[in-house]
XYZ file of C-alpha atoms in Angstrom:
704
model
C 40.836 144.469 65.750
C 40.910 141.195 67.710
C 40.978 139.275 64.452
C 44.503 140.521 63.723
C 46.834 137.799 64.947
C 50.139 138.538 63.200
C 52.293 141.649 62.973
C 52.680 140.951 59.243
C 48.956 141.618 58.796
C 49.187 145.273 59.823
C 51.300 148.370 59.412
C 52.735 150.223 62.393
C 53.143 153.902 63.161
C 56.403 154.273 65.074
C 56.451 156.843 67.921
C 59.767 155.900 69.453
C 63.056 157.779 69.377
C 65.653 154.989 68.979
C 66.331 152.489 66.189
C 66.742 149.742 68.785
C 63.085 150.150 69.792
C 61.935 148.917 66.366
C 60.734 145.326 65.955
C 62.310 143.364 63.057
C 59.759 141.794 60.734
C 57.107 144.484 61.198
C 55.871 146.773 58.450
C 56.122 150.483 59.243
C 54.721 153.586 57.670
C 57.485 156.005 56.750
C 58.397 159.031 54.735
C 60.939 159.220 51.931
C 63.889 161.283 53.162
C 66.117 161.100 50.093
C 67.875 159.015 47.477
C 71.402 157.708 47.132
C 73.129 155.684 44.436
C 72.663 152.558 46.547
C 69.074 152.999 47.748
C 66.394 155.101 49.452
C 66.487 156.623 52.944
C 63.151 156.403 54.764
C 62.257 158.242 57.981
C 60.258 156.079 60.397
C 60.209 158.760 63.084
C 62.076 161.936 63.961
C 65.750 160.974 64.076
C 65.075 157.336 63.127
C 66.003 156.698 59.489
C 66.588 153.414 57.677
C 68.031 152.404 54.305
C 66.033 150.537 51.699
C 68.911 149.153 49.637
C 68.455 148.920 45.888
C 68.956 145.137 46.083
C 65.723 144.929 48.111
C 63.632 146.650 45.450
C 61.453 144.749 43.015
C 62.436 147.139 40.243
C 65.284 149.400 39.256
C 65.935 152.270 41.637
C 65.611 154.779 38.814
C 62.116 153.523 37.974
C 60.666 154.399 41.415
C 58.338 157.394 41.226
C 58.850 158.283 44.893
C 59.880 161.766 45.886
C 61.136 163.261 49.130
C 58.227 163.575 51.541
C 56.136 160.762 50.003
C 54.499 158.275 52.350
C 55.654 154.680 51.851
C 55.494 151.339 53.645
C 58.633 149.316 54.399
C 59.572 146.300 56.469
C 62.256 146.484 59.142
C 64.584 143.559 58.455
C 67.466 144.218 60.823
C 68.800 146.741 63.319
C 72.576 146.749 63.460
C 74.596 147.316 66.618
C 75.570 150.796 65.403
C 71.908 151.763 64.972
C 71.750 151.394 61.193
C 68.399 150.052 60.034
C 68.091 147.625 57.111
C 64.719 147.982 55.417
C 62.944 145.592 53.080
C 60.549 146.180 50.219
C 56.812 145.947 50.804
C 54.562 144.933 47.955
C 51.688 146.593 49.845
C 51.936 150.350 49.360
C 48.527 151.539 50.576
C 46.739 151.314 53.910
C 43.871 149.333 52.432
C 46.205 146.512 51.452
C 46.905 145.761 55.117
C 44.361 144.199 57.461
C 44.714 147.018 59.918
C 47.135 149.326 61.707
C 48.636 149.765 65.152
C 50.676 152.256 67.052
C 54.174 151.251 68.121
C 54.777 153.550 71.091
C 57.624 152.102 73.193
C 57.575 155.082 75.594
C 53.850 155.769 75.871
C 50.434 154.374 76.697
C 49.220 154.125 73.099
C 51.372 151.111 72.243
C 49.275 148.517 70.421
C 46.261 150.777 69.866
C 44.761 151.194 66.383
C 45.878 154.196 64.364
C 43.048 156.656 63.796
C 41.841 156.494 60.229
C 43.498 159.062 58.000
C 42.253 160.709 54.844
C 44.514 158.327 52.935
C 42.633 155.189 53.945
C 40.722 155.004 50.690
C 41.297 152.399 48.032
C 43.904 154.579 46.332
C 47.612 154.078 47.001
C 49.165 156.117 49.801
C 51.272 158.098 47.361
C 49.263 160.358 45.080
C 51.008 162.426 42.444
C 48.804 163.858 39.666
C 50.395 163.585 36.258
C 51.924 166.813 35.051
C 52.356 168.401 38.508
C 55.974 168.556 39.525
C 57.293 168.879 43.036
C 58.455 172.375 42.204
C 54.913 173.387 41.232
C 53.555 172.142 44.548
C 56.247 174.020 46.479
C 55.507 177.198 44.548
C 51.792 176.929 45.305
C 52.512 176.355 48.965
C 54.691 179.469 49.174
C 51.972 181.590 47.603
C 49.388 180.408 50.097
C 51.694 181.137 53.036
C 52.559 184.609 51.783
C 48.901 185.597 51.450
C 47.579 183.868 54.548
C 46.793 187.143 56.416
C 45.008 188.796 53.520
C 41.678 187.092 54.127
C 39.466 186.975 51.088
C 42.286 188.124 48.831
C 44.427 185.200 49.883
C 41.524 182.859 49.393
C 40.890 184.333 45.960
C 44.566 184.040 45.050
C 44.590 180.496 46.259
C 41.530 179.704 44.166
C 43.210 181.306 41.173
C 46.369 179.325 41.761
C 44.387 176.107 42.173
C 42.661 176.800 38.907
C 45.974 177.547 37.241
C 47.455 174.386 38.600
C 44.432 172.446 37.414
C 44.780 173.988 33.954
C 48.507 173.164 33.966
C 47.677 169.583 34.870
C 45.095 169.263 32.109
C 47.504 170.757 29.580
C 50.255 168.405 30.676
C 47.946 165.405 30.442
C 46.745 166.551 27.016
C 50.345 166.990 25.860
C 51.202 163.553 27.197
C 48.241 162.004 25.419
C 49.140 163.731 22.153
C 52.788 162.586 22.098
C 52.853 158.883 23.013
C 54.660 157.986 19.809
C 57.593 160.276 20.505
C 57.951 158.968 24.061
C 57.778 155.365 22.848
C 60.434 156.120 20.254
C 62.633 157.704 22.906
C 62.158 154.673 25.145
C 63.072 152.346 22.281
C 66.144 154.379 21.409
C 67.302 154.031 24.999
C 68.112 150.345 24.428
C 71.068 149.509 22.228
C 71.507 146.016 20.780
C 74.586 144.555 22.473
C 76.258 141.148 22.286
C 76.513 139.246 25.563
C 80.313 139.063 25.398
C 80.410 142.876 25.644
C 78.054 143.255 28.636
C 80.918 143.553 31.107
C 81.756 146.911 29.474
C 78.159 148.117 29.725
C 77.377 147.888 33.451
C 74.713 150.450 34.280
C 73.651 150.840 30.642
C 70.282 150.124 29.076
C 70.809 147.338 26.549
C 68.925 145.058 24.223
C 69.721 141.353 23.837
C 68.417 139.016 21.153
C 68.861 135.283 21.549
C 67.505 131.953 22.742
C 66.110 131.182 26.191
C 68.378 128.432 27.493
C 66.551 127.858 30.765
C 64.308 129.524 33.323
C 64.291 129.169 37.073
C 61.975 130.662 39.641
C 63.498 132.080 42.798
C 61.783 133.398 45.895
C 61.989 136.805 44.237
C 62.487 137.245 40.473
C 62.297 134.797 37.595
C 65.720 134.171 36.059
C 65.896 133.726 32.297
C 69.200 132.380 30.993
C 69.643 133.776 27.494
C 72.212 132.804 24.876
C 73.263 134.764 21.836
C 76.044 134.003 19.374
C 78.717 135.183 21.829
C 77.735 133.881 25.264
C 75.127 133.333 27.964
C 73.839 135.630 30.710
C 71.224 135.556 33.477
C 68.355 138.040 33.159
C 66.123 138.771 36.170
C 62.445 139.640 35.665
C 60.190 140.566 38.583
C 56.413 140.724 38.816
C 55.839 139.672 42.399
C 57.939 137.709 44.860
C 57.963 134.040 43.851
C 55.617 134.603 40.884
C 56.656 133.523 37.376
C 57.330 136.507 35.152
C 56.468 136.267 31.451
C 54.879 132.792 31.732
C 54.346 132.779 27.970
C 58.118 132.675 27.389
C 59.820 129.307 27.809
C 62.925 127.298 27.030
C 64.144 127.440 23.398
C 62.049 130.533 22.594
C 63.764 133.220 20.538
C 63.403 136.513 22.389
C 64.266 140.184 22.530
C 65.037 141.519 25.986
C 65.440 145.132 27.083
C 67.006 145.856 30.436
C 69.863 147.301 32.442
C 73.207 145.586 33.035
C 74.071 145.179 36.701
C 76.546 143.250 38.815
C 75.087 141.163 41.627
C 77.300 139.082 43.888
C 80.181 139.695 41.494
C 78.207 138.277 38.553
C 76.759 140.074 35.560
C 72.977 140.139 35.400
C 70.482 142.023 33.270
C 67.508 143.561 35.082
C 64.640 142.993 32.658
C 62.303 145.805 31.669
C 60.652 144.047 28.749
C 60.854 140.531 27.308
C 59.202 139.603 24.018
C 59.125 136.285 22.158
C 60.024 136.893 18.525
C 58.217 135.260 15.637
C 58.414 135.067 11.879
C 61.262 136.765 10.068
C 62.623 138.401 13.228
C 62.979 135.030 14.955
C 64.395 133.404 11.817
C 67.085 136.066 11.552
C 68.199 135.468 15.143
C 68.156 131.677 14.685
C 70.269 131.955 11.544
C 72.721 134.181 13.366
C 72.990 131.676 16.219
C 73.376 128.708 13.861
C 76.106 130.389 11.825
C 78.042 131.308 14.958
C 77.515 127.828 16.401
C 78.890 126.076 13.337
C 81.917 128.364 13.236
C 82.725 127.938 16.933
C 81.854 124.285 17.504
C 83.846 122.379 14.913
C 87.622 122.196 15.508
C 89.670 123.376 12.561
C 91.720 120.182 12.774
C 92.708 117.418 15.184
C 96.358 116.802 15.962
C 97.048 113.711 18.119
C 99.144 114.228 21.245
C 101.710 111.775 19.864
C 102.315 109.848 16.640
C 100.341 106.803 17.727
C 98.748 104.822 14.884
C 95.449 103.826 16.635
C 94.738 107.486 17.457
C 95.742 108.739 14.029
C 93.205 106.308 12.555
C 90.309 108.001 14.389
C 91.161 111.695 14.024
C 87.943 112.413 12.103
C 85.916 110.518 14.707
C 87.637 112.584 17.391
C 86.809 115.735 15.476
C 83.122 114.789 15.289
C 83.039 113.959 18.995
C 84.830 117.193 19.902
C 82.349 119.180 17.826
C 79.458 117.513 19.652
C 80.976 118.367 23.040
C 81.716 121.970 22.069
C 78.239 122.425 20.619
C 76.694 121.200 23.876
C 78.664 123.865 25.747
C 77.556 126.588 23.344
C 73.937 125.416 23.542
C 74.065 125.396 27.365
C 73.301 121.698 27.544
C 74.684 119.795 30.531
C 77.453 117.281 29.819
C 77.331 114.051 31.823
C 80.527 111.977 31.623
C 80.357 108.286 32.480
C 83.616 106.371 32.919
C 84.770 103.272 34.843
C 85.904 103.771 38.436
C 89.449 102.717 37.497
C 92.708 104.587 37.038
C 92.278 104.397 33.261
C 88.685 105.650 33.468
C 89.469 108.486 35.853
C 92.360 109.655 33.677
C 90.064 109.818 30.633
C 87.345 111.660 32.571
C 89.774 114.111 34.167
C 91.352 114.902 30.783
C 87.989 115.810 29.239
C 87.070 117.778 32.347
C 90.300 119.749 32.024
C 89.313 120.813 28.513
C 85.605 121.431 29.074
C 85.481 123.453 32.311
C 87.382 126.504 30.994
C 85.065 126.647 27.986
C 82.009 126.519 30.241
C 83.425 129.313 32.415
C 84.155 131.342 29.298
C 80.650 130.832 27.933
C 78.638 131.498 31.106
C 78.749 134.525 33.391
C 77.575 132.521 36.424
C 80.497 131.632 38.704
C 79.044 128.201 39.476
C 78.191 127.321 35.868
C 80.777 124.544 35.708
C 78.933 122.673 38.461
C 75.632 122.956 36.621
C 76.855 122.056 33.144
C 79.470 119.373 33.723
C 79.252 116.197 35.796
C 81.404 113.077 36.002
C 79.657 109.967 37.320
C 82.042 107.007 37.703
C 80.690 103.493 37.144
C 81.473 100.389 39.190
C 80.927 98.202 36.097
C 82.643 98.825 32.737
C 79.278 98.720 30.962
C 76.504 101.275 30.621
C 73.596 99.160 31.779
C 69.967 99.896 32.520
C 70.672 100.814 36.130
C 73.089 103.593 35.160
C 70.879 104.758 32.275
C 67.779 104.820 34.486
C 69.648 106.912 37.027
C 70.729 109.382 34.344
C 67.282 109.593 32.758
C 65.628 110.185 36.129
C 68.007 113.021 36.940
C 67.744 114.670 33.560
C 63.927 114.571 33.590
C 63.846 116.068 37.077
C 66.197 118.858 36.021
C 64.168 119.462 32.891
C 60.826 119.652 34.697
C 61.976 121.539 37.780
C 64.475 123.927 36.249
C 63.676 123.902 32.514
C 67.168 122.491 31.997
C 67.969 121.106 28.558
C 68.495 117.388 28.071
C 72.168 116.520 28.465
C 74.907 115.158 26.285
C 75.971 111.819 27.789
C 79.652 111.177 27.049
C 80.699 107.564 27.661
C 84.447 107.085 28.131
C 85.643 103.480 28.282
C 82.071 102.192 28.494
C 79.154 101.810 26.118
C 80.954 100.328 23.110
C 79.681 96.756 23.459
C 76.305 95.103 23.040
C 75.886 94.868 26.823
C 75.288 98.646 26.831
C 72.678 98.709 24.065
C 69.711 98.757 26.454
C 71.126 101.702 28.377
C 71.945 103.635 25.231
C 68.496 102.839 23.878
C 66.822 104.322 26.953
C 68.697 107.577 26.457
C 67.661 107.522 22.802
C 63.985 107.233 23.736
C 64.202 110.551 25.586
C 66.343 112.259 22.959
C 69.502 112.677 25.034
C 72.590 112.864 22.825
C 75.115 110.014 23.222
C 78.831 109.925 22.402
C 80.893 106.758 22.965
C 84.696 106.953 23.202
C 86.290 103.551 23.875
C 89.680 102.037 23.045
C 88.603 98.428 23.638
C 86.795 96.126 21.228
C 83.430 97.506 20.113
C 80.280 96.113 18.510
C 78.953 97.614 15.305
C 75.400 97.789 16.691
C 76.499 100.599 19.001
C 76.908 102.923 16.017
C 73.163 102.638 15.408
C 72.195 103.952 18.879
C 74.956 106.516 19.460
C 75.263 109.944 17.875
C 79.033 109.604 17.614
C 81.461 106.747 18.269
C 85.248 106.959 18.591
C 86.726 103.477 18.398
C 89.836 102.306 16.507
C 88.407 98.805 16.061
C 85.381 100.168 14.208
C 87.810 102.199 12.106
C 89.576 98.984 11.112
C 92.708 99.492 13.245
C 94.289 97.244 15.842
C 94.152 99.074 19.170
C 95.729 96.477 21.449
C 98.166 99.034 22.845
C 95.685 101.932 23.247
C 94.156 102.814 26.627
C 90.927 104.703 27.154
C 92.920 107.273 29.122
C 95.113 107.944 26.086
C 92.079 108.180 23.806
C 90.265 110.459 26.268
C 93.294 112.745 26.497
C 93.352 113.060 22.708
C 89.648 113.928 22.746
C 90.369 116.610 25.337
C 93.073 118.100 23.109
C 90.576 118.149 20.227
C 87.992 119.958 22.379
C 90.505 122.581 23.466
C 94.033 122.582 22.054
C 95.040 124.975 24.799
C 95.212 122.131 27.346
C 97.717 119.993 25.406
C 100.605 120.820 27.718
C 98.481 120.251 30.844
C 97.441 116.751 29.801
C 100.588 115.547 28.000
C 101.481 113.156 30.851
C 98.023 111.593 31.216
C 98.292 108.854 28.540
C 101.363 107.405 30.276
C 99.548 107.496 33.632
C 96.718 105.341 32.260
C 98.876 102.273 31.403
C 99.685 99.596 33.989
C 102.280 98.021 31.697
C 103.635 98.105 28.148
C 103.192 101.859 27.822
C 103.791 102.883 24.186
C 107.135 104.625 23.773
C 105.387 107.658 22.262
C 103.548 108.352 25.515
C 106.550 107.620 27.730
C 108.503 110.246 25.804
C 105.590 112.687 25.900
C 105.336 112.392 29.694
C 109.080 112.788 30.164
C 109.060 115.958 28.101
C 106.360 117.248 30.437
C 108.519 116.424 33.479
C 106.973 113.089 34.506
C 109.321 110.119 34.635
C 108.286 106.472 35.055
C 108.260 106.633 38.859
C 106.114 109.751 38.837
C 103.528 108.346 36.443
C 103.420 105.129 38.473
C 102.723 107.074 41.683
C 99.934 108.996 39.997
C 98.404 105.835 38.529
C 98.443 104.007 41.854
C 97.104 107.021 43.762
C 94.232 107.434 41.298
C 93.466 103.688 41.426
C 93.186 103.765 45.213
C 90.948 106.852 45.249
C 88.864 105.423 42.410
C 87.915 102.494 44.634
C 86.744 104.423 47.668
C 83.366 106.046 47.088
C 83.623 105.180 43.432
C 80.296 106.845 42.615
C 81.779 110.302 43.292
C 83.810 112.326 40.814
C 86.311 113.626 43.415
C 86.924 116.625 41.170
C 89.173 118.585 43.497
C 91.227 115.592 44.701
C 91.820 114.256 41.181
C 92.832 117.750 40.058
C 95.343 118.004 42.906
C 96.847 114.638 41.995
C 96.999 114.899 38.217
C 97.532 118.592 37.572
C 99.006 120.202 40.679
C 101.981 117.845 40.751
C 100.566 115.933 43.681
C 101.327 118.659 46.221
C 99.096 118.385 49.277
C 97.694 121.754 50.414
C 99.807 123.207 53.182
C 102.574 120.588 52.846
C 105.808 122.377 53.661
C 109.457 121.596 54.089
C 111.260 122.918 57.121
C 112.470 125.818 55.022
C 108.939 126.748 53.953
C 108.923 125.421 50.394
C 106.086 123.193 49.179
C 106.897 119.480 49.181
C 106.755 118.263 45.579
C 104.844 115.032 45.044
C 103.788 114.659 48.660
C 100.139 113.825 48.072
C 100.541 111.344 45.201
C 103.483 109.624 46.868
C 101.574 109.264 50.122
C 98.469 107.745 48.496
C 100.563 105.516 46.227
C 102.318 104.138 49.300
C 98.948 103.201 50.795
C 98.002 101.589 47.506
C 101.131 99.434 47.495
C 100.740 98.377 51.139
C 97.136 97.284 50.644
C 97.725 95.582 47.307
C 100.842 93.720 48.441
C 99.100 92.418 51.545
C 96.203 91.084 49.497
C 98.467 89.587 46.829
C 100.529 87.814 49.466
C 97.418 86.157 50.895
C 96.100 85.246 47.465
C 99.409 83.836 46.232
C 99.449 81.264 49.009
C 96.025 79.995 47.991
C 96.172 79.841 44.187
C 95.297 76.496 42.641
C 97.690 75.992 39.679
C 96.630 73.509 36.983
C 98.078 72.269 33.728
C 95.535 71.704 30.967
C 96.570 70.825 27.411
C 99.933 72.497 27.898
C 98.424 75.708 29.284
C 99.109 76.811 32.858
C 95.943 77.887 34.665
C 95.976 79.666 38.049
C 92.601 79.666 39.852
C 91.877 81.793 42.935
C 88.837 81.476 45.173
C 88.439 85.213 45.822
C 85.554 84.636 48.237
C 87.641 82.462 50.522
C 91.075 84.069 50.229
C 90.550 87.823 49.903
C 89.053 90.470 52.171
C 85.627 91.327 50.843
C 84.538 94.967 50.600
C 88.096 96.193 50.934
C 90.761 97.342 48.521
C 91.743 96.050 46.018
C 88.650 95.054 44.031
C 88.734 91.574 42.495
C 89.320 92.875 38.963
C 92.425 94.820 39.998
C 93.705 91.927 42.133
C 93.456 89.401 39.302
C 95.251 91.864 37.001
C 98.128 92.125 39.464
C 98.308 88.356 40.050
C 98.381 87.714 36.320
C 101.164 90.284 35.776
C 103.308 88.813 38.535
C 102.791 85.101 37.877
C 102.428 84.582 34.159
C 105.058 82.484 32.446
C 105.493 82.014 28.711
C 102.836 82.671 26.121
C 100.199 80.278 27.448
C 99.044 81.334 30.883
C 95.526 81.844 32.281
C 94.463 83.421 35.580
C 90.902 82.967 36.876
C 89.510 84.589 40.028
C 86.077 83.498 41.206
C 83.598 85.094 43.575
C 80.135 84.024 44.683
C 78.460 84.416 41.301
C 81.074 85.902 38.974
C 84.571 85.232 37.708
C 87.311 87.150 35.917
C 89.544 85.710 33.203
C 93.000 87.017 32.274
C 95.109 85.422 29.514
C 98.411 85.941 27.710
C 96.621 85.645 24.375
C 93.471 87.279 23.080
C 90.319 85.281 23.740
C 86.641 85.705 22.952
C 84.917 85.894 26.331
C 81.473 85.588 24.770
C 82.461 82.336 23.047
C 83.895 81.070 26.334
C 80.654 81.892 28.157
C 78.611 80.230 25.425
C 80.701 77.039 25.625
C 80.403 76.985 29.423
C 76.657 77.523 29.153
C 76.355 74.543 26.852
C 78.438 72.439 29.251
C 76.524 73.565 32.367
C 73.040 74.568 31.172
C 71.764 74.956 34.726
C 74.571 77.410 35.539
C 73.036 80.566 34.008
C 76.386 81.526 32.459
C 76.515 84.992 30.844
C 79.307 87.244 29.631
C 78.383 90.607 31.173
C 81.493 92.759 30.748
C 83.392 91.921 27.607
C 86.089 94.567 28.077
C 86.759 93.252 31.619
C 86.440 89.553 30.663
C 83.848 89.020 33.379
C 81.315 86.194 33.457
C 78.329 85.819 35.763
C 76.702 82.511 36.805
C 74.403 80.972 39.411
C 76.270 80.347 42.648
C 74.797 76.840 43.055
C 76.688 75.646 39.963
C 79.902 77.450 40.770
C 82.420 74.576 40.675
C 81.023 73.140 37.452
C 80.999 76.579 35.804
C 84.619 77.296 36.787
C 85.779 73.998 35.282
C 83.777 74.634 32.116
C 85.196 78.172 31.751
C 88.769 76.945 32.218
C 88.276 74.239 29.575
C 86.678 76.669 27.110
C 89.477 79.207 27.645
C 92.262 76.660 27.110
C 90.508 75.465 23.949
C 90.957 78.941 22.439
C 94.767 78.851 22.735
């Protein structure tokens, strides 16, 4: 036995008298003592009994064919301070499946010695129970033998007679079993009742049948988890063959299946323990698919779309909003992840948070898993207000990894405030190559080409309406209301929060009715803008929720009397925003170069030289603030330049692409390109910076 090097290779015969003498991790030979609703009690020695909890089994407790007195093998996982022993399941249930055996004798000299071979060391499992012989029959036979033990030949004859009778009984039972397989199969089939997933919570402990689509599969260290969707919801179904081994490898994502199993609750979540899983084909599969499609169509499309306020640009796109809302709701019902991309600005965060507010409850309603909302909804803020190849490549990489590793469906990518211009066509095209669905919702000017590479577009400009006074936050909030009308009251104040100035009266009134005056919406806007800057690549779900929907109350903030301090969190962050912004504006103001060109006032700031790099505020927000504070009359231009980019703000609408084209013609060596139309941002080569700035100023003034 020298070749045995690990305790896990062998089984042990325990000859101790205390639970604390056992060694965790070892496999022990034991004897079934009895059953309870929560597991099996196994005797490892006289007075030493452990519990094999039902959660440790690789099958349902009721399906075990063990009986009291049967020999079994279990693993000792833990010995508690009070002497209770936690046992684990052993796949190996015969002596031959181990590489040997040893004695565990804490109090004697035999500790570590091999166990003498028993009659059970054959290739058969340890437990032997001939079909048709019940425990009661064996007990009756044993009593007869004991009663007649002193009668010599008579007892032997009686025993032989009883053995023969038992053998005959066994043969008859086996014959009866062989003759009635159909009836047993019918009884087994009748045991499973077809149940909709939405009703499983009322059927815990029952044998049920589910018909639906496999949404995803994931392999754990124990069972394989199949996520199955029917017309009413989604549930996890666990199937076990062997620890870490894929069950039903022939069944994959999008297959239409019939599953029989028992409803259980594990870690406070519903789960179906699978007994049989079959992929349906032909008419059976078609019937299920039709049922799912009919339910999907009825549940996904909103009956109607009612704007949050009577605002003309939104009223012009109600049908577009309805189409987009249907796409979002269908993704939830189909268990497809939703990835939201929005700018890392106050406006972008408001739009993303509004949609999140509408989507998360629907995901929680649809899925039984408590963490479903983290698997099926993600917000990924963008530093740039375009959906370029870098962002698209990141999304494609993630979605392919999730698809290959976890059989996760390809996502719906929802672009809020980005993706509506030609600069995003390459990114949208990459998603299209892989078949990921794309929805663009943008209040700013859009290019018609985007409609060719997006599955749905919501844009007032493409609907022929002037949207100069519409923010993406307001449009995103209206989309959220279309997805779930039940959140209208929660998000009524969000449109007003998204505007830095000139907030439409409709949204001011809407916010006031919800209890948010101008000061309150300003605090929220400034707080969101500050948090949007720091770690802009994170969604900050909990923090944004606290700010926008919990009235800005910081957890644990209390007045002296014990009441929560209203508005503490938002007011505190907004104060930091104002301090940082004012300090930067003060420095910038002292270093602005003001010019007069053709009757137009032009303010130029060297942001590299006169701002703190890599600190708040970002250049785009700073130039916005400078322009708001300094502009005079109807002809005013503000330009802020960095190493290789500049931002243009004007009191009149201008065509930034035409400006970039004119500057490129004037300075051909400057590499001038308009890269973010909605942010009026131009990139250039740093070596030609001064010439490019002059050319951009001239081209901008020419458009007035």
